[in-house]
């Protein structure tokens, strides 16, 4: 064990979070790995194995992997999945600064209400709104009502390609609302 074990454990945890981007296991698989490594590390500690600390490092890496996997599954409210692929009207509050591009603007919107046709319901979820750059630019805290197509980005088609779905998951959402006007 080094002089600063907390630093080593923190680095192992961060490596596990980063490893999620590469292998991306399901939360259940990562939890099973954590359980197995916990048992091994406990046995190693009780029997005073020389490599017990390295098992602890592996355990913390697995915990980071599990944490990232769990965060990616909680990012999309299941009630939003019912409206995926439909034109919806969403009401909510802008929760981050707008990302202004030359031809469009992006808003992070904390939804409070979602309507599709005659059906409307209260929702607690965040979506990324992509709108054309026309009119005023709204700021953090502004309440918006927008109409657009609710989609969930697909998985990348090629290895190493940018994974937009995971990008959104790391920021607490899994859905994109495409606004035309």
C-alpha positions in Angstrom: 0.0 0.0 0.0 1.3 3.5 -0.8 1.6 6.4 1.5 -1.7 7.9 0.1 -4.2 5.1 -0.3 -7.2 7.5 -0.7 -5.6 9.0 -3.8 -5.0 5.5 -5.3 -8.6 4.5 -4.6 -9.9 7.7 -6.1 -7.9 7.2 -9.3 -9.1 3.6 -9.5 -12.8 4.8 -9.2 -12.2 7.5 -11.9 -10.6 4.8 -14.1 -13.7 2.7 -13.7 -16.0 5.6 -14.7 -13.8 6.1 -17.8 -13.8 2.4 -18.6 -17.6 2.6 -18.9 -17.1 4.7 -22.0 -15.1 1.8 -23.6 -17.0 -1.3 -22.5 -20.3 0.0 -21.2 -21.7 -3.0 -19.3 -25.2 -3.1 -17.9 -25.7 -2.0 -14.3 -26.4 -5.6 -13.2 -23.2 -6.9 -14.7 -21.2 -4.2 -13.0 -22.9 -4.9 -9.7 -22.1 -8.6 -10.0 -18.5 -7.7 -10.6 -18.5 -5.4 -7.5 -19.9 -8.2 -5.4 -17.3 -10.7 -6.6 -14.4 -8.3 -6.1 -15.7 -7.3 -2.6 -15.7 -10.9 -1.5 -12.2 -11.4 -2.9 -10.9 -8.2 -1.2 -12.5 -9.2 2.1 -11.0 -12.7 2.0 -7.6 -11.1 1.0 -7.8 -8.7 3.9 -8.8 -11.3 6.5 -6.1 -13.7 5.3 -3.6 -10.9 5.0 -2.8 -11.5 1.3 0.1 -9.4 0.0 -2.1 -8.3 -3.0 -5.2 -7.4 -1.0 -4.7 -3.7 -1.6 -4.6 -4.3 -5.4 -7.9 -6.2 -5.0 -9.3 -3.1 -3.3 -8.1 -1.0 -6.2 -9.9 -3.3 -8.6 -13.0 -3.1 -6.4 -13.0 0.7 -6.5 -12.6 0.6 -10.3 -15.6 -1.8 -10.5 -17.6 0.6 -8.2 -16.8 3.5 -10.7 -18.0 1.3 -13.5 -21.2 0.5 -11.6 -21.7 4.1 -10.8 -21.4 5.2 -14.4 -23.7 2.3 -15.6 -26.3 3.2 -13.0 -26.2 6.9 -13.9 -26.8 6.0 -17.6 -29.9 4.0 -16.8 -31.5 6.7 -14.6 -31.1 9.4 -17.2 -34.4 8.9 -19.0 -37.8 9.0 -17.3 -39.7 6.0 -18.4 -42.8 8.1 -19.1 -40.9 9.9 -21.8 -40.3 6.6 -23.7 -44.1 6.5 -24.3 -43.8 9.7 -26.4 -40.6 8.8 -28.2 -41.0 9.4 -32.0 -44.1 11.7 -31.5 -44.6 15.4 -31.8 -45.1 16.7 -28.3 -45.6 20.0 -26.5 -43.3 20.4 -23.6 -43.3 23.0 -20.8 -40.4 23.5 -18.5 -37.5 25.6 -17.2 -34.1 26.3 -18.8 -31.6 24.7 -16.4 -28.3 25.5 -18.1 -26.9 28.3 -20.2 -28.0 28.1 -23.9 -25.5 26.7 -26.4 -25.7 29.1 -29.4 -24.4 27.8 -32.7 -24.3 29.6 -36.1 -27.5 27.9 -37.3 -29.2 26.5 -34.1 -29.4 26.8 -30.4 -29.5 24.1 -27.7 -31.4 24.4 -24.3 -31.4 22.0 -21.4 -35.0 22.0 -20.3 -36.3 20.6 -17.0 -39.7 19.4 -18.0 -42.8 19.8 -15.8 -45.5 19.0 -18.3 -45.7 17.0 -21.6 -48.6 16.8 -24.0 -49.1 14.6 -27.0 -52.4 15.2 -28.8 -55.1 15.2 -26.1 -53.0 13.4 -23.6 -51.1 15.5 -21.1 -49.2 14.6 -18.0 -46.8 16.0 -15.4 -43.2 14.8 -15.9 -40.0 15.2 -14.0 -37.2 14.8 -16.6 -34.6 16.8 -18.5 -34.4 17.0 -22.3 -32.0 18.7 -24.7 -34.0 21.0 -27.0 -32.5 21.8 -30.4 -34.2 24.8 -32.1 -33.3 27.0 -35.1 -31.6 30.2 -34.2 -34.5 32.7 -34.6 -35.8 35.2 -32.2 -34.7 35.8 -28.6 -32.1 33.6 -26.8 -33.6 32.4 -23.5 -31.5 32.3 -20.3 -31.2 30.1 -17.3 -34.4 30.1 -15.3 -36.7 31.1 -18.1 -39.9 29.1 -18.5 -40.5 27.8 -22.1 -43.2 26.0 -23.9 -42.0 24.3 -27.1 -43.5 21.9 -29.7 -41.2 19.4 -31.3 -40.3 15.8 -32.1 -39.1 13.8 -29.1 -36.4 11.3 -30.1 -33.8 9.2 -28.4 -30.5 9.2 -30.2 -29.4 5.8 -31.6 -26.2 3.9 -30.7 -23.2 4.6 -32.9 -22.9 2.5 -36.0 -19.1 2.1 -36.0 -16.6 1.3 -33.2 -15.0 4.5 -31.9 -17.7 6.7 -33.3 -19.1 9.5 -31.0 -21.9 8.1 -28.8 -24.5 10.9 -28.5 -26.8 8.8 -26.4 -24.0 8.4 -23.7 -23.1 12.0 -24.0 -26.7 12.9 -23.1 -26.7 10.3 -20.3 -23.7 11.8 -18.7 -25.5 15.1 -18.6 -28.7 13.6 -17.0 -31.0 13.0 -20.0 -31.6 10.6 -22.7 -34.0 12.5 -25.0 -33.7 15.2 -27.6 -36.6 17.5 -28.6 -36.2 18.7 -32.2 -38.1 22.0 -32.7 -38.6 23.4 -36.2 -39.8 26.9 -35.5 
